[in-house]
Amino acid sequence: MRKLILLATLALAAAVMPSALASASPAPAAAPATVEAAPTAAQLLAKTSSCKQISNGKYKTDEDVSSKTVAICDANGAVFWKADMDIDCDGQRTSQCNENTDCCYQDDTAFHQSDGKPLNAAKLPYIVVPSSSSIWKYSSSGLKGGGSCAVIYNGKVEYAVIGDTGPTQIIGEASYATAKDLGINPDPSNGGTDSGVTYICFKNSTVSPIENHSNAVSKGQSLATTFVNNN
């Protein structure tokens, strides 16, 4: 009888042990969280295929052209326009940007670094917005110095900041560094491109400090994702 009881006990223990071991085993490691990829140029451009014009009229792309062809378009969370790209080399004096390389060089920018110095056009990707006028006041659209923008050209996306202001009647200008990163000739005397550039600037955004391009990229990618999802 004792032998039968012992055998029964051993059998019961054998049946219980696997489930006990299973419950005691550590849970499998959770799969790492996936990071959502930033929108492609095509995804961003798809959201700018039509224009809800908010500018009071249109801008010229250059001083020497007569036609005004560029409108400011409103979207959910951003404004955008499609224009050319002239090269802005203003700000800190560098080997790329100075009085000798740029006939119109100025040693200042509308918005400054956190240390008070002008921006460095050769190093920092930034764009130029038209100074406020009866056509459009950029501040009325929630834009300001250091604001986050996506610049799209030839299938590439560059995340930049609003770094300078330009003439009241002209639009389509960005820093030496912006052009270079997009594969556009950045030479202030003969560079730039006549068309094909889309500028998307996100409302009520700020990159801080303005001169930190890594922050501009991470901020811009996040806002661009929201822009694609909400338009």
JSON list of C-alpha atoms in Angstrom, two decimals:
[
{"chain": "A", "resi": 1, "resn": "MET", "atom": "CA", "xyz": [0.00, 0.00, 0.00]},
{"chain": "A", "resi": 2, "resn": "ARG", "atom": "CA", "xyz": [2.79, 2.41, 0.94]},
{"chain": "A", "resi": 3, "resn": "LYS", "atom": "CA", "xyz": [4.47, 1.63, -2.39]},
{"chain": "A", "resi": 4, "resn": "LEU", "atom": "CA", "xyz": [1.25, 2.40, -4.27]},
{"chain": "A", "resi": 5, "resn": "ILE", "atom": "CA", "xyz": [0.86, 5.69, -2.37]},
{"chain": "A", "resi": 6, "resn": "LEU", "atom": "CA", "xyz": [4.48, 6.60, -3.12]},
{"chain": "A", "resi": 7, "resn": "LEU", "atom": "CA", "xyz": [4.03, 5.83, -6.82]},
{"chain": "A", "resi": 8, "resn": "ALA", "atom": "CA", "xyz": [0.85, 7.91, -6.94]},
{"chain": "A", "resi": 9, "resn": "THR", "atom": "CA", "xyz": [2.63, 10.82, -5.24]},
{"chain": "A", "resi": 10, "resn": "LEU", "atom": "CA", "xyz": [5.51, 10.65, -7.71]},
{"chain": "A", "resi": 11, "resn": "ALA", "atom": "CA", "xyz": [3.08, 10.59, -10.65]},
{"chain": "A", "resi": 12, "resn": "LEU", "atom": "CA", "xyz": [1.21, 13.62, -9.33]},
{"chain": "A", "resi": 13, "resn": "ALA", "atom": "CA", "xyz": [4.46, 15.54, -8.82]},
{"chain": "A", "resi": 14, "resn": "ALA", "atom": "CA", "xyz": [5.57, 14.73, -12.36]},
{"chain": "A", "resi": 15, "resn": "ALA", "atom": "CA", "xyz": [2.27, 16.06, -13.72]},
{"chain": "A", "resi": 16, "resn": "VAL", "atom": "CA", "xyz": [2.43, 19.31, -11.72]},
{"chain": "A", "resi": 17, "resn": "MET", "atom": "CA", "xyz": [6.16, 20.05, -12.22]},
{"chain": "A", "resi": 18, "resn": "PRO", "atom": "CA", "xyz": [6.08, 21.10, -15.94]},
{"chain": "A", "resi": 19, "resn": "SER", "atom": "CA", "xyz": [3.36, 23.68, -15.35]},
{"chain": "A", "resi": 20, "resn": "ALA", "atom": "CA", "xyz": [5.16, 24.95, -12.27]},
{"chain": "A", "resi": 21, "resn": "LEU", "atom": "CA", "xyz": [8.39, 25.26, -14.20]},
{"chain": "A", "resi": 22, "resn": "ALA", "atom": "CA", "xyz": [6.59, 27.03, -17.03]},
{"chain": "A", "resi": 23, "resn": "SER", "atom": "CA", "xyz": [5.09, 29.57, -14.66]},
{"chain": "A", "resi": 24, "resn": "ALA", "atom": "CA", "xyz": [8.48, 30.13, -13.09]},
{"chain": "A", "resi": 25, "resn": "SER", "atom": "CA", "xyz": [10.26, 30.61, -16.43]},
{"chain": "A", "resi": 26, "resn": "PRO", "atom": "CA", "xyz": [10.97, 34.22, -17.35]},
{"chain": "A", "resi": 27, "resn": "ALA", "atom": "CA", "xyz": [8.66, 35.76, -19.95]},
{"chain": "A", "resi": 28, "resn": "PRO", "atom": "CA", "xyz": [10.20, 36.20, -23.39]},
{"chain": "A", "resi": 29, "resn": "ALA", "atom": "CA", "xyz": [11.74, 39.61, -23.94]},
{"chain": "A", "resi": 30, "resn": "ALA", "atom": "CA", "xyz": [9.41, 42.12, -25.54]},
{"chain": "A", "resi": 31, "resn": "ALA", "atom": "CA", "xyz": [10.21, 43.09, -29.09]},
{"chain": "A", "resi": 32, "resn": "PRO", "atom": "CA", "xyz": [11.91, 46.49, -29.31]},
{"chain": "A", "resi": 33, "resn": "ALA", "atom": "CA", "xyz": [9.60, 49.38, -30.17]},
{"chain": "A", "resi": 34, "resn": "THR", "atom": "CA", "xyz": [9.74, 50.36, -33.80]},
{"chain": "A", "resi": 35, "resn": "VAL", "atom": "CA", "xyz": [10.61, 53.95, -34.66]},
{"chain": "A", "resi": 36, "resn": "GLU", "atom": "CA", "xyz": [8.26, 55.48, -37.20]},
{"chain": "A", "resi": 37, "resn": "ALA", "atom": "CA", "xyz": [10.13, 56.55, -40.29]},
{"chain": "A", "resi": 38, "resn": "ALA", "atom": "CA", "xyz": [10.02, 60.20, -41.28]},
{"chain": "A", "resi": 39, "resn": "PRO", "atom": "CA", "xyz": [7.81, 61.02, -44.28]},
{"chain": "A", "resi": 40, "resn": "THR", "atom": "CA", "xyz": [9.35, 60.77, -47.72]},
{"chain": "A", "resi": 41, "resn": "ALA", "atom": "CA", "xyz": [9.52, 63.67, -50.13]},
{"chain": "A", "resi": 42, "resn": "ALA", "atom": "CA", "xyz": [6.69, 62.09, -52.14]},
{"chain": "A", "resi": 43, "resn": "GLN", "atom": "CA", "xyz": [4.47, 61.79, -49.07]},
{"chain": "A", "resi": 44, "resn": "LEU", "atom": "CA", "xyz": [5.00, 65.43, -48.18]},
{"chain": "A", "resi": 45, "resn": "LEU", "atom": "CA", "xyz": [4.46, 66.65, -51.73]},
{"chain": "A", "resi": 46, "resn": "ALA", "atom": "CA", "xyz": [1.22, 64.68, -51.97]},
{"chain": "A", "resi": 47, "resn": "LYS", "atom": "CA", "xyz": [-0.17, 66.91, -49.23]},
{"chain": "A", "resi": 48, "resn": "THR", "atom": "CA", "xyz": [0.70, 70.08, -51.15]},
{"chain": "A", "resi": 49, "resn": "SER", "atom": "CA", "xyz": [-0.98, 69.19, -54.44]},
{"chain": "A", "resi": 50, "resn": "SER", "atom": "CA", "xyz": [-3.69, 71.84, -53.99]},
{"chain": "A", "resi": 51, "resn": "CYS", "atom": "CA", "xyz": [-3.47, 75.34, -52.55]},
{"chain": "A", "resi": 52, "resn": "LYS", "atom": "CA", "xyz": [-5.80, 77.10, -50.16]},
{"chain": "A", "resi": 53, "resn": "GLN", "atom": "CA", "xyz": [-4.36, 80.55, -50.73]},
{"chain": "A", "resi": 54, "resn": "ILE", "atom": "CA", "xyz": [-4.04, 82.80, -47.70]},
{"chain": "A", "resi": 55, "resn": "SER", "atom": "CA", "xyz": [-1.71, 85.44, -49.11]},
{"chain": "A", "resi": 56, "resn": "ASN", "atom": "CA", "xyz": [-3.24, 88.65, -50.41]},
{"chain": "A", "resi": 57, "resn": "GLY", "atom": "CA", "xyz": [-1.85, 88.20, -53.90]},
{"chain": "A", "resi": 58, "resn": "LYS", "atom": "CA", "xyz": [1.33, 86.44, -54.97]},
{"chain": "A", "resi": 59, "resn": "TYR", "atom": "CA", "xyz": [5.11, 86.87, -54.84]},
{"chain": "A", "resi": 60, "resn": "LYS", "atom": "CA", "xyz": [7.78, 87.18, -57.50]},
{"chain": "A", "resi": 61, "resn": "THR", "atom": "CA", "xyz": [10.67, 84.71, -57.41]},
{"chain": "A", "resi": 62, "resn": "ASP", "atom": "CA", "xyz": [13.30, 87.29, -58.37]},
{"chain": "A", "resi": 63, "resn": "GLU", "atom": "CA", "xyz": [13.66, 91.06, -58.56]},
{"chain": "A", "resi": 64, "resn": "ASP", "atom": "CA", "xyz": [14.11, 91.03, -62.32]},
{"chain": "A", "resi": 65, "resn": "VAL", "atom": "CA", "xyz": [10.96, 89.08, -63.19]},
{"chain": "A", "resi": 66, "resn": "SER", "atom": "CA", "xyz": [7.67, 90.83, -63.80]},
{"chain": "A", "resi": 67, "resn": "SER", "atom": "CA", "xyz": [5.15, 88.07, -63.06]},
{"chain": "A", "resi": 68, "resn": "LYS", "atom": "CA", "xyz": [3.97, 87.20, -59.58]},
{"chain": "A", "resi": 69, "resn": "THR", "atom": "CA", "xyz": [3.41, 83.45, -59.43]},
{"chain": "A", "resi": 70, "resn": "VAL", "atom": "CA", "xyz": [3.93, 82.20, -55.87]},
{"chain": "A", "resi": 71, "resn": "ALA", "atom": "CA", "xyz": [1.05, 82.00, -53.39]},
{"chain": "A", "resi": 72, "resn": "ILE", "atom": "CA", "xyz": [1.20, 81.16, -49.69]},
{"chain": "A", "resi": 73, "resn": "CYS", "atom": "CA", "xyz": [-1.02, 78.13, -49.08]},
{"chain": "A", "resi": 74, "resn": "ASP", "atom": "CA", "xyz": [-2.67, 77.14, -45.81]},
{"chain": "A", "resi": 75, "resn": "ALA", "atom": "CA", "xyz": [-2.86, 73.61, -44.41]},
{"chain": "A", "resi": 76, "resn": "ASN", "atom": "CA", "xyz": [-3.60, 71.89, -41.15]},
{"chain": "A", "resi": 77, "resn": "GLY", "atom": "CA", "xyz": [-0.61, 72.70, -38.94]},
{"chain": "A", "resi": 78, "resn": "ALA", "atom": "CA", "xyz": [1.51, 74.35, -41.63]},
{"chain": "A", "resi": 79, "resn": "VAL", "atom": "CA", "xyz": [1.77, 76.79, -44.51]},
{"chain": "A", "resi": 80, "resn": "PHE", "atom": "CA", "xyz": [3.61, 76.06, -47.73]},
{"chain": "A", "resi": 81, "resn": "TRP", "atom": "CA", "xyz": [4.73, 77.59, -51.00]},
{"chain": "A", "resi": 82, "resn": "LYS", "atom": "CA", "xyz": [6.40, 76.41, -54.18]},
{"chain": "A", "resi": 83, "resn": "ALA", "atom": "CA", "xyz": [9.15, 78.56, -55.62]},
{"chain": "A", "resi": 84, "resn": "ASP", "atom": "CA", "xyz": [12.77, 78.75, -56.71]},
{"chain": "A", "resi": 85, "resn": "MET", "atom": "CA", "xyz": [15.80, 78.88, -54.43]},
{"chain": "A", "resi": 86, "resn": "ASP", "atom": "CA", "xyz": [18.17, 81.82, -54.32]},
{"chain": "A", "resi": 87, "resn": "ILE", "atom": "CA", "xyz": [21.21, 81.54, -52.06]},
{"chain": "A", "resi": 88, "resn": "ASP", "atom": "CA", "xyz": [21.35, 83.52, -48.82]},
{"chain": "A", "resi": 89, "resn": "CYS", "atom": "CA", "xyz": [24.93, 83.92, -47.61]},
{"chain": "A", "resi": 90, "resn": "ASP", "atom": "CA", "xyz": [24.29, 86.55, -44.93]},
{"chain": "A", "resi": 91, "resn": "GLY", "atom": "CA", "xyz": [25.40, 86.27, -41.33]},
{"chain": "A", "resi": 92, "resn": "GLN", "atom": "CA", "xyz": [28.75, 85.17, -40.00]},
{"chain": "A", "resi": 93, "resn": "ARG", "atom": "CA", "xyz": [31.66, 85.80, -42.33]},
{"chain": "A", "resi": 94, "resn": "THR", "atom": "CA", "xyz": [33.12, 82.54, -43.64]},
{"chain": "A", "resi": 95, "resn": "SER", "atom": "CA", "xyz": [35.22, 81.42, -46.58]},
{"chain": "A", "resi": 96, "resn": "GLN", "atom": "CA", "xyz": [32.01, 80.54, -48.42]},
{"chain": "A", "resi": 97, "resn": "CYS", "atom": "CA", "xyz": [30.05, 83.64, -47.45]},
{"chain": "A", "resi": 98, "resn": "ASN", "atom": "CA", "xyz": [31.69, 87.07, -47.48]},
{"chain": "A", "resi": 99, "resn": "GLU", "atom": "CA", "xyz": [31.94, 90.30, -49.47]},
{"chain": "A", "resi": 100, "resn": "ASN", "atom": "CA", "xyz": [34.12, 88.64, -52.10]},
{"chain": "A", "resi": 101, "resn": "THR", "atom": "CA", "xyz": [31.88, 85.65, -52.78]},
{"chain": "A", "resi": 102, "resn": "ASP", "atom": "CA", "xyz": [28.55, 87.46, -52.54]},
{"chain": "A", "resi": 103, "resn": "CYS", "atom": "CA", "xyz": [27.91, 90.88, -54.06]},
{"chain": "A", "resi": 104, "resn": "CYS", "atom": "CA", "xyz": [24.98, 91.42, -51.70]},
{"chain": "A", "resi": 105, "resn": "TYR", "atom": "CA", "xyz": [26.56, 90.03, -48.53]},
{"chain": "A", "resi": 106, "resn": "GLN", "atom": "CA", "xyz": [25.38, 91.40, -45.18]},
{"chain": "A", "resi": 107, "resn": "ASP", "atom": "CA", "xyz": [27.04, 90.47, -41.91]},
{"chain": "A", "resi": 108, "resn": "ASP", "atom": "CA", "xyz": [23.78, 89.98, -40.04]},
{"chain": "A", "resi": 109, "resn": "THR", "atom": "CA", "xyz": [20.62, 87.87, -40.07]},
{"chain": "A", "resi": 110, "resn": "ALA", "atom": "CA", "xyz": [17.16, 88.74, -38.79]},
{"chain": "A", "resi": 111, "resn": "PHE", "atom": "CA", "xyz": [17.39, 86.03, -36.15]},
{"chain": "A", "resi": 112, "resn": "HIS", "atom": "CA", "xyz": [20.41, 85.21, -34.04]},
{"chain": "A", "resi": 113, "resn": "GLN", "atom": "CA", "xyz": [22.07, 82.24, -32.35]},
{"chain": "A", "resi": 114, "resn": "SER", "atom": "CA", "xyz": [21.61, 81.61, -28.65]},
{"chain": "A", "resi": 115, "resn": "ASP", "atom": "CA", "xyz": [24.91, 83.43, -28.04]},
{"chain": "A", "resi": 116, "resn": "GLY", "atom": "CA", "xyz": [23.67, 86.52, -29.85]},
{"chain": "A", "resi": 117, "resn": "LYS", "atom": "CA", "xyz": [25.77, 86.06, -32.99]},
{"chain": "A", "resi": 118, "resn": "PRO", "atom": "CA", "xyz": [24.24, 86.09, -36.48]},
{"chain": "A", "resi": 119, "resn": "LEU", "atom": "CA", "xyz": [23.55, 82.72, -38.06]},
{"chain": "A", "resi": 120, "resn": "ASN", "atom": "CA", "xyz": [26.18, 80.90, -40.10]},
{"chain": "A", "resi": 121, "resn": "ALA", "atom": "CA", "xyz": [24.72, 80.43, -43.60]},
{"chain": "A", "resi": 122, "resn": "ALA", "atom": "CA", "xyz": [27.55, 78.12, -44.68]},
{"chain": "A", "resi": 123, "resn": "LYS", "atom": "CA", "xyz": [26.92, 75.75, -41.80]},
{"chain": "A", "resi": 124, "resn": "LEU", "atom": "CA", "xyz": [23.26, 76.05, -40.79]},
{"chain": "A", "resi": 125, "resn": "PRO", "atom": "CA", "xyz": [20.34, 75.05, -43.02]},
{"chain": "A", "resi": 126, "resn": "TYR", "atom": "CA", "xyz": [17.85, 77.89, -42.78]},
{"chain": "A", "resi": 127, "resn": "ILE", "atom": "CA", "xyz": [15.26, 79.51, -45.02]},
{"chain": "A", "resi": 128, "resn": "VAL", "atom": "CA", "xyz": [14.28, 83.11, -45.64]},
{"chain": "A", "resi": 129, "resn": "VAL", "atom": "CA", "xyz": [10.69, 84.34, -45.31]},
{"chain": "A", "resi": 130, "resn": "PRO", "atom": "CA", "xyz": [9.47, 87.59, -46.86]},
{"chain": "A", "resi": 131, "resn": "SER", "atom": "CA", "xyz": [9.32, 90.53, -44.50]},
{"chain": "A", "resi": 132, "resn": "SER", "atom": "CA", "xyz": [5.79, 91.32, -43.38]},
{"chain": "A", "resi": 133, "resn": "SER", "atom": "CA", "xyz": [3.72, 93.27, -45.90]},
{"chain": "A", "resi": 134, "resn": "SER", "atom": "CA", "xyz": [0.18, 93.65, -47.19]},
{"chain": "A", "resi": 135, "resn": "ILE", "atom": "CA", "xyz": [0.73, 90.42, -49.14]},
{"chain": "A", "resi": 136, "resn": "TRP", "atom": "CA", "xyz": [1.38, 88.27, -46.09]},
{"chain": "A", "resi": 137, "resn": "LYS", "atom": "CA", "xyz": [2.59, 88.55, -42.52]},
{"chain": "A", "resi": 138, "resn": "TYR", "atom": "CA", "xyz": [4.42, 85.36, -41.61]},
{"chain": "A", "resi": 139, "resn": "SER", "atom": "CA", "xyz": [3.73, 85.91, -37.90]},
{"chain": "A", "resi": 140, "resn": "SER", "atom": "CA", "xyz": [-0.02, 85.85, -38.57]},
{"chain": "A", "resi": 141, "resn": "SER", "atom": "CA", "xyz": [0.41, 82.25, -39.69]},
{"chain": "A", "resi": 142, "resn": "GLY", "atom": "CA", "xyz": [2.18, 81.22, -36.49]},
{"chain": "A", "resi": 143, "resn": "LEU", "atom": "CA", "xyz": [5.69, 81.42, -37.97]},
{"chain": "A", "resi": 144, "resn": "LYS", "atom": "CA", "xyz": [8.68, 82.98, -36.21]},
{"chain": "A", "resi": 145, "resn": "GLY", "atom": "CA", "xyz": [12.44, 82.95, -36.09]},
{"chain": "A", "resi": 146, "resn": "GLY", "atom": "CA", "xyz": [13.68, 79.45, -35.33]},
{"chain": "A", "resi": 147, "resn": "GLY", "atom": "CA", "xyz": [10.48, 77.91, -36.64]},
{"chain": "A", "resi": 148, "resn": "SER", "atom": "CA", "xyz": [10.69, 74.44, -38.15]},
{"chain": "A", "resi": 149, "resn": "CYS", "atom": "CA", "xyz": [10.42, 73.90, -41.92]},
{"chain": "A", "resi": 150, "resn": "ALA", "atom": "CA", "xyz": [10.80, 71.07, -44.42]},
{"chain": "A", "resi": 151, "resn": "VAL", "atom": "CA", "xyz": [12.39, 71.97, -47.75]},
{"chain": "A", "resi": 152, "resn": "ILE", "atom": "CA", "xyz": [11.86, 69.51, -50.61]},
{"chain": "A", "resi": 153, "resn": "TYR", "atom": "CA", "xyz": [13.76, 69.32, -53.88]},
{"chain": "A", "resi": 154, "resn": "ASN", "atom": "CA", "xyz": [14.40, 66.54, -56.38]},
{"chain": "A", "resi": 155, "resn": "GLY", "atom": "CA", "xyz": [13.22, 63.78, -54.05]},
{"chain": "A", "resi": 156, "resn": "LYS", "atom": "CA", "xyz": [15.19, 65.03, -51.04]},
{"chain": "A", "resi": 157, "resn": "VAL", "atom": "CA", "xyz": [13.95, 66.54, -47.77]},
{"chain": "A", "resi": 158, "resn": "GLU", "atom": "CA", "xyz": [16.00, 68.99, -45.73]},
{"chain": "A", "resi": 159, "resn": "TYR", "atom": "CA", "xyz": [14.81, 70.14, -42.32]},
{"chain": "A", "resi": 160, "resn": "ALA", "atom": "CA", "xyz": [15.70, 73.75, -41.69]},
{"chain": "A", "resi": 161, "resn": "VAL", "atom": "CA", "xyz": [14.78, 76.70, -39.49]},
{"chain": "A", "resi": 162, "resn": "ILE", "atom": "CA", "xyz": [13.43, 80.13, -40.31]},
{"chain": "A", "resi": 163, "resn": "GLY", "atom": "CA", "xyz": [16.64, 82.14, -40.07]},
{"chain": "A", "resi": 164, "resn": "ASP", "atom": "CA", "xyz": [16.26, 85.39, -41.99]},
{"chain": "A", "resi": 165, "resn": "THR", "atom": "CA", "xyz": [13.78, 87.74, -43.62]},
{"chain": "A", "resi": 166, "resn": "GLY", "atom": "CA", "xyz": [13.93, 89.09, -47.16]},
{"chain": "A", "resi": 167, "resn": "PRO", "atom": "CA", "xyz": [12.25, 91.60, -49.48]},
{"chain": "A", "resi": 168, "resn": "THR", "atom": "CA", "xyz": [8.52, 92.11, -49.14]},
{"chain": "A", "resi": 169, "resn": "GLN", "atom": "CA", "xyz": [7.73, 91.24, -52.75]},
{"chain": "A", "resi": 170, "resn": "ILE", "atom": "CA", "xyz": [10.04, 88.23, -53.33]},
{"chain": "A", "resi": 171, "resn": "ILE", "atom": "CA", "xyz": [10.04, 84.65, -52.06]},
{"chain": "A", "resi": 172, "resn": "GLY", "atom": "CA", "xyz": [12.23, 81.58, -52.52]},
{"chain": "A", "resi": 173, "resn": "GLU", "atom": "CA", "xyz": [15.54, 81.83, -50.68]},
{"chain": "A", "resi": 174, "resn": "ALA", "atom": "CA", "xyz": [17.58, 79.63, -48.35]},
{"chain": "A", "resi": 175, "resn": "SER", "atom": "CA", "xyz": [21.05, 79.43, -46.86]},
{"chain": "A", "resi": 176, "resn": "TYR", "atom": "CA", "xyz": [24.20, 78.10, -48.50]},
{"chain": "A", "resi": 177, "resn": "ALA", "atom": "CA", "xyz": [23.98, 75.01, -46.27]},
{"chain": "A", "resi": 178, "resn": "THR", "atom": "CA", "xyz": [20.37, 74.27, -47.23]},
{"chain": "A", "resi": 179, "resn": "ALA", "atom": "CA", "xyz": [21.19, 74.34, -50.93]},
{"chain": "A", "resi": 180, "resn": "LYS", "atom": "CA", "xyz": [24.30, 72.23, -50.51]},
{"chain": "A", "resi": 181, "resn": "ASP", "atom": "CA", "xyz": [22.46, 69.53, -48.55]},
{"chain": "A", "resi": 182, "resn": "LEU", "atom": "CA", "xyz": [19.76, 69.35, -51.23]},
{"chain": "A", "resi": 183, "resn": "GLY", "atom": "CA", "xyz": [22.27, 68.99, -54.05]},
{"chain": "A", "resi": 184, "resn": "ILE", "atom": "CA", "xyz": [21.68, 72.53, -55.35]},
{"chain": "A", "resi": 185, "resn": "ASN", "atom": "CA", "xyz": [24.67, 74.66, -56.34]},
{"chain": "A", "resi": 186, "resn": "PRO", "atom": "CA", "xyz": [25.21, 76.80, -53.20]},
{"chain": "A", "resi": 187, "resn": "ASP", "atom": "CA", "xyz": [27.44, 79.43, -54.78]},
{"chain": "A", "resi": 188, "resn": "PRO", "atom": "CA", "xyz": [25.87, 82.82, -53.92]},
{"chain": "A", "resi": 189, "resn": "SER", "atom": "CA", "xyz": [27.05, 84.33, -57.21]},
{"chain": "A", "resi": 190, "resn": "ASN", "atom": "CA", "xyz": [25.77, 81.71, -59.65]},
{"chain": "A", "resi": 191, "resn": "GLY", "atom": "CA", "xyz": [24.02, 79.00, -57.62]},
{"chain": "A", "resi": 192, "resn": "GLY", "atom": "CA", "xyz": [20.44, 78.22, -56.73]},
{"chain": "A", "resi": 193, "resn": "THR", "atom": "CA", "xyz": [17.69, 76.79, -58.90]},
{"chain": "A", "resi": 194, "resn": "ASP", "atom": "CA", "xyz": [14.92, 78.46, -60.89]},
{"chain": "A", "resi": 195, "resn": "SER", "atom": "CA", "xyz": [12.08, 76.19, -59.78]},
{"chain": "A", "resi": 196, "resn": "GLY", "atom": "CA", "xyz": [11.03, 72.93, -58.16]},
{"chain": "A", "resi": 197, "resn": "VAL", "atom": "CA", "xyz": [11.46, 73.77, -54.47]},
{"chain": "A", "resi": 198, "resn": "THR", "atom": "CA", "xyz": [8.64, 73.27, -51.96]},
{"chain": "A", "resi": 199, "resn": "TYR", "atom": "CA", "xyz": [8.82, 74.94, -48.56]},
{"chain": "A", "resi": 200, "resn": "ILE", "atom": "CA", "xyz": [6.60, 73.64, -45.74]},
{"chain": "A", "resi": 201, "resn": "CYS", "atom": "CA", "xyz": [6.77, 75.61, -42.47]},
{"chain": "A", "resi": 202, "resn": "PHE", "atom": "CA", "xyz": [5.06, 74.27, -39.38]},
{"chain": "A", "resi": 203, "resn": "LYS", "atom": "CA", "xyz": [2.88, 76.61, -37.37]},
{"chain": "A", "resi": 204, "resn": "ASN", "atom": "CA", "xyz": [3.74, 77.56, -33.78]},
{"chain": "A", "resi": 205, "resn": "SER", "atom": "CA", "xyz": [7.00, 75.58, -33.83]},
{"chain": "A", "resi": 206, "resn": "THR", "atom": "CA", "xyz": [10.41, 76.48, -32.45]},
{"chain": "A", "resi": 207, "resn": "VAL", "atom": "CA", "xyz": [13.78, 74.78, -32.72]},
{"chain": "A", "resi": 208, "resn": "SER", "atom": "CA", "xyz": [15.92, 75.56, -29.69]},
{"chain": "A", "resi": 209, "resn": "PRO", "atom": "CA", "xyz": [18.65, 76.54, -29.87]},
{"chain": "A", "resi": 210, "resn": "ILE", "atom": "CA", "xyz": [18.14, 77.83, -33.39]},
{"chain": "A", "resi": 211, "resn": "GLU", "atom": "CA", "xyz": [21.68, 76.86, -34.43]},
{"chain": "A", "resi": 212, "resn": "ASN", "atom": "CA", "xyz": [21.32, 73.18, -33.46]},
{"chain": "A", "resi": 213, "resn": "HIS", "atom": "CA", "xyz": [20.64, 71.37, -36.73]},
{"chain": "A", "resi": 214, "resn": "SER", "atom": "CA", "xyz": [20.22, 67.98, -35.05]},
{"chain": "A", "resi": 215, "resn": "ASN", "atom": "CA", "xyz": [17.33, 69.43, -33.05]},
{"chain": "A", "resi": 216, "resn": "ALA", "atom": "CA", "xyz": [15.91, 70.89, -36.25]},
{"chain": "A", "resi": 217, "resn": "VAL", "atom": "CA", "xyz": [15.94, 67.48, -37.92]},
{"chain": "A", "resi": 218, "resn": "SER", "atom": "CA", "xyz": [14.29, 65.61, -35.04]},
{"chain": "A", "resi": 219, "resn": "LYS", "atom": "CA", "xyz": [11.70, 68.35, -34.52]},
{"chain": "A", "resi": 220, "resn": "GLY", "atom": "CA", "xyz": [11.03, 68.63, -38.23]},
{"chain": "A", "resi": 221, "resn": "GLN", "atom": "CA", "xyz": [10.61, 64.90, -38.76]},
{"chain": "A", "resi": 222, "resn": "SER", "atom": "CA", "xyz": [8.08, 64.71, -35.93]},
{"chain": "A", "resi": 223, "resn": "LEU", "atom": "CA", "xyz": [6.09, 67.69, -37.22]},
{"chain": "A", "resi": 224, "resn": "ALA", "atom": "CA", "xyz": [6.26, 66.38, -40.80]},
{"chain": "A", "resi": 225, "resn": "THR", "atom": "CA", "xyz": [4.78, 63.07, -39.67]},
{"chain": "A", "resi": 226, "resn": "THR", "atom": "CA", "xyz": [1.92, 64.91, -37.98]},
{"chain": "A", "resi": 227, "resn": "PHE", "atom": "CA", "xyz": [1.46, 67.05, -41.10]},
{"chain": "A", "resi": 228, "resn": "VAL", "atom": "CA", "xyz": [1.14, 64.00, -43.34]},
{"chain": "A", "resi": 229, "resn": "ASN", "atom": "CA", "xyz": [-1.25, 62.29, -40.94]},
{"chain": "A", "resi": 230, "resn": "ASN", "atom": "CA", "xyz": [-3.51, 65.34, -40.49]},
{"chain": "A", "resi": 231, "resn": "ASN", "atom": "CA", "xyz": [-3.85, 66.55, -44.07]}
]
